[in-house]
Amino acid sequence: MTDTEPHWRHICEVCGVEETLTPSEAFDRGWDYPPRMGKFGVVGPRCCPRCPNVRTVWWAFVIDGYTEDMLTEAQQETVRRIAGEPESIELSDN
């Protein structure tokens, strides 16, 4: 970790827990979150180390074959947040 690494909001799309972490901290703690796991703006799991990725939007699309119109409102919000990354997870003081 470097002192220049930004702190971002890490929001588990499964349980809703939120932590403010650097990318290195998130990776070391087991979060599935860009930029160390996946890419910003691309649907992939956004979950904490306690939750399975089988309940993520990525799983719904890739494994279950959902289309966007089949998603719940919470899942649609996750897609909007992912599409707006990293700005959508920036802290107000970054």
PDB file of C-alpha atoms in Angstrom:
ATOM      1  CA  MET A   1       0.000   0.000   0.000  1.00  0.00           C
ATOM      2  CA  THR A   2       1.181   3.490  -0.731  1.00  0.00           C
ATOM      3  CA  ASP A   3       0.243   6.762   0.916  1.00  0.00           C
ATOM      4  CA  THR A   4      -1.090   7.936  -2.440  1.00  0.00           C
ATOM      5  CA  GLU A   5      -3.667   5.165  -2.815  1.00  0.00           C
ATOM      6  CA  PRO A   6      -7.193   6.566  -2.783  1.00  0.00           C
ATOM      7  CA  HIS A   7      -9.784   5.483  -0.262  1.00  0.00           C
ATOM      8  CA  TRP A   8     -13.050   4.383  -1.871  1.00  0.00           C
ATOM      9  CA  ARG A   9     -16.396   3.151  -0.633  1.00  0.00           C
ATOM     10  CA  HIS A  10     -16.574  -0.621  -0.932  1.00  0.00           C
ATOM     11  CA  ILE A  11     -20.216  -1.710  -0.922  1.00  0.00           C
ATOM     12  CA  CYS A  12     -21.144  -5.388  -0.763  1.00  0.00           C
ATOM     13  CA  GLU A  13     -23.956  -5.939  -3.230  1.00  0.00           C
ATOM     14  CA  VAL A  14     -25.027  -9.066  -1.329  1.00  0.00           C
ATOM     15  CA  CYS A  15     -25.281  -7.983   2.334  1.00  0.00           C
ATOM     16  CA  GLY A  16     -24.973  -4.205   1.954  1.00  0.00           C
ATOM     17  CA  VAL A  17     -22.019  -3.747   4.300  1.00  0.00           C
ATOM     18  CA  GLU A  18     -19.917  -0.727   3.411  1.00  0.00           C
ATOM     19  CA  GLU A  19     -16.260  -0.070   4.243  1.00  0.00           C
ATOM     20  CA  THR A  20     -13.893   2.740   3.326  1.00  0.00           C
ATOM     21  CA  LEU A  21     -10.682   1.120   2.110  1.00  0.00           C
ATOM     22  CA  THR A  22      -7.789   1.560  -0.280  1.00  0.00           C
ATOM     23  CA  PRO A  23      -7.574  -0.977  -3.123  1.00  0.00           C
ATOM     24  CA  SER A  24      -4.724  -2.751  -1.307  1.00  0.00           C
ATOM     25  CA  GLU A  25      -6.632  -2.931   1.974  1.00  0.00           C
ATOM     26  CA  ALA A  26      -9.710  -4.274   0.186  1.00  0.00           C
ATOM     27  CA  PHE A  27      -7.687  -6.922  -1.640  1.00  0.00           C
ATOM     28  CA  ASP A  28      -5.856  -7.979   1.535  1.00  0.00           C
ATOM     29  CA  ARG A  29      -9.176  -8.315   3.392  1.00  0.00           C
ATOM     30  CA  GLY A  30     -10.730 -10.450   0.649  1.00  0.00           C
ATOM     31  CA  TRP A  31     -13.062  -8.026  -1.096  1.00  0.00           C
ATOM     32  CA  ASP A  32     -13.941  -8.722  -4.744  1.00  0.00           C
ATOM     33  CA  TYR A  33     -13.551  -5.153  -6.003  1.00  0.00           C
ATOM     34  CA  PRO A  34     -11.638  -3.271  -8.690  1.00  0.00           C
ATOM     35  CA  PRO A  35      -8.987  -2.359  -9.470  1.00  0.00           C
ATOM     36  CA  ARG A  36      -7.286  -5.412  -7.933  1.00  0.00           C
ATOM     37  CA  MET A  37     -10.208  -7.760  -8.769  1.00  0.00           C
ATOM     38  CA  GLY A  38     -11.928  -6.933 -12.038  1.00  0.00           C
ATOM     39  CA  LYS A  39     -12.208  -3.581 -13.793  1.00  0.00           C
ATOM     40  CA  PHE A  40     -14.059  -0.395 -12.980  1.00  0.00           C
ATOM     41  CA  GLY A  41     -17.193   0.081 -15.059  1.00  0.00           C
ATOM     42  CA  VAL A  42     -17.475  -3.623 -15.957  1.00  0.00           C
ATOM     43  CA  VAL A  43     -20.041  -5.817 -14.200  1.00  0.00           C
ATOM     44  CA  GLY A  44     -18.272  -8.257 -11.923  1.00  0.00           C
ATOM     45  CA  PRO A  45     -18.743  -9.281  -8.296  1.00  0.00           C
ATOM     46  CA  ARG A  46     -18.656  -6.440  -5.781  1.00  0.00           C
ATOM     47  CA  CYS A  47     -18.824  -8.324  -2.531  1.00  0.00           C
ATOM     48  CA  CYS A  48     -17.240  -8.523   0.884  1.00  0.00           C
ATOM     49  CA  PRO A  49     -15.211 -11.538   2.003  1.00  0.00           C
ATOM     50  CA  ARG A  50     -18.176 -12.967   3.933  1.00  0.00           C
ATOM     51  CA  CYS A  51     -20.588 -13.180   1.002  1.00  0.00           C
ATOM     52  CA  PRO A  52     -20.742 -15.541  -1.969  1.00  0.00           C
ATOM     53  CA  ASN A  53     -20.565 -14.200  -5.497  1.00  0.00           C
ATOM     54  CA  VAL A  54     -23.489 -16.491  -6.438  1.00  0.00           C
ATOM     55  CA  ARG A  55     -25.795 -13.683  -5.273  1.00  0.00           C
ATOM     56  CA  THR A  56     -24.213 -10.928  -7.370  1.00  0.00           C
ATOM     57  CA  VAL A  57     -25.411  -9.199 -10.531  1.00  0.00           C
ATOM     58  CA  TRP A  58     -22.490 -10.770 -12.364  1.00  0.00           C
ATOM     59  CA  TRP A  59     -23.783 -14.225 -11.429  1.00  0.00           C
ATOM     60  CA  ALA A  60     -27.318 -13.307 -12.491  1.00  0.00           C
ATOM     61  CA  PHE A  61     -26.064 -12.208 -15.926  1.00  0.00           C
ATOM     62  CA  VAL A  62     -23.360 -14.781 -16.642  1.00  0.00           C
ATOM     63  CA  ILE A  63     -24.560 -17.930 -14.916  1.00  0.00           C
ATOM     64  CA  ASP A  64     -28.332 -17.506 -14.597  1.00  0.00           C
ATOM     65  CA  GLY A  65     -28.742 -15.820 -17.986  1.00  0.00           C
ATOM     66  CA  TYR A  66     -30.682 -12.801 -16.720  1.00  0.00           C
ATOM     67  CA  THR A  67     -31.252  -9.770 -18.876  1.00  0.00           C
ATOM     68  CA  GLU A  68     -31.276  -6.288 -17.358  1.00  0.00           C
ATOM     69  CA  ASP A  69     -35.080  -6.171 -17.282  1.00  0.00           C
ATOM     70  CA  MET A  70     -35.090  -9.282 -15.043  1.00  0.00           C
ATOM     71  CA  LEU A  71     -33.009  -7.620 -12.310  1.00  0.00           C
ATOM     72  CA  THR A  72     -34.444  -6.339  -9.045  1.00  0.00           C
ATOM     73  CA  GLU A  73     -34.318  -2.604  -8.339  1.00  0.00           C
ATOM     74  CA  ALA A  74     -31.368  -3.186  -5.963  1.00  0.00           C
ATOM     75  CA  GLN A  75     -29.508  -5.081  -8.694  1.00  0.00           C
ATOM     76  CA  GLN A  76     -30.259  -2.311 -11.201  1.00  0.00           C
ATOM     77  CA  GLU A  77     -28.830   0.215  -8.733  1.00  0.00           C
ATOM     78  CA  THR A  78     -25.687  -1.920  -8.462  1.00  0.00           C
ATOM     79  CA  VAL A  79     -25.353  -1.863 -12.266  1.00  0.00           C
ATOM     80  CA  ARG A  80     -25.712   1.949 -12.258  1.00  0.00           C
ATOM     81  CA  ARG A  81     -23.069   2.279  -9.526  1.00  0.00           C
ATOM     82  CA  ILE A  82     -20.680  -0.032 -11.401  1.00  0.00           C
ATOM     83  CA  ALA A  83     -21.216   1.921 -14.636  1.00  0.00           C
ATOM     84  CA  GLY A  84     -20.225   5.115 -12.810  1.00  0.00           C
ATOM     85  CA  GLU A  85     -17.069   3.788 -11.181  1.00  0.00           C
ATOM     86  CA  PRO A  86     -14.754   4.945  -9.803  1.00  0.00           C
ATOM     87  CA  GLU A  87     -16.572   8.275  -9.384  1.00  0.00           C
ATOM     88  CA  SER A  88     -19.631   6.539  -7.902  1.00  0.00           C
ATOM     89  CA  ILE A  89     -17.568   5.145  -5.020  1.00  0.00           C
ATOM     90  CA  GLU A  90     -15.380   8.177  -4.348  1.00  0.00           C
ATOM     91  CA  LEU A  91     -15.505   9.792  -0.950  1.00  0.00           C
ATOM     92  CA  SER A  92     -16.566  13.416  -0.804  1.00  0.00           C
ATOM     93  CA  ASP A  93     -13.115  14.409   0.508  1.00  0.00           C
ATOM     94  CA  ASN A  94     -11.113  12.597  -2.264  1.00  0.00           C
TER      95      ASN A  94
END
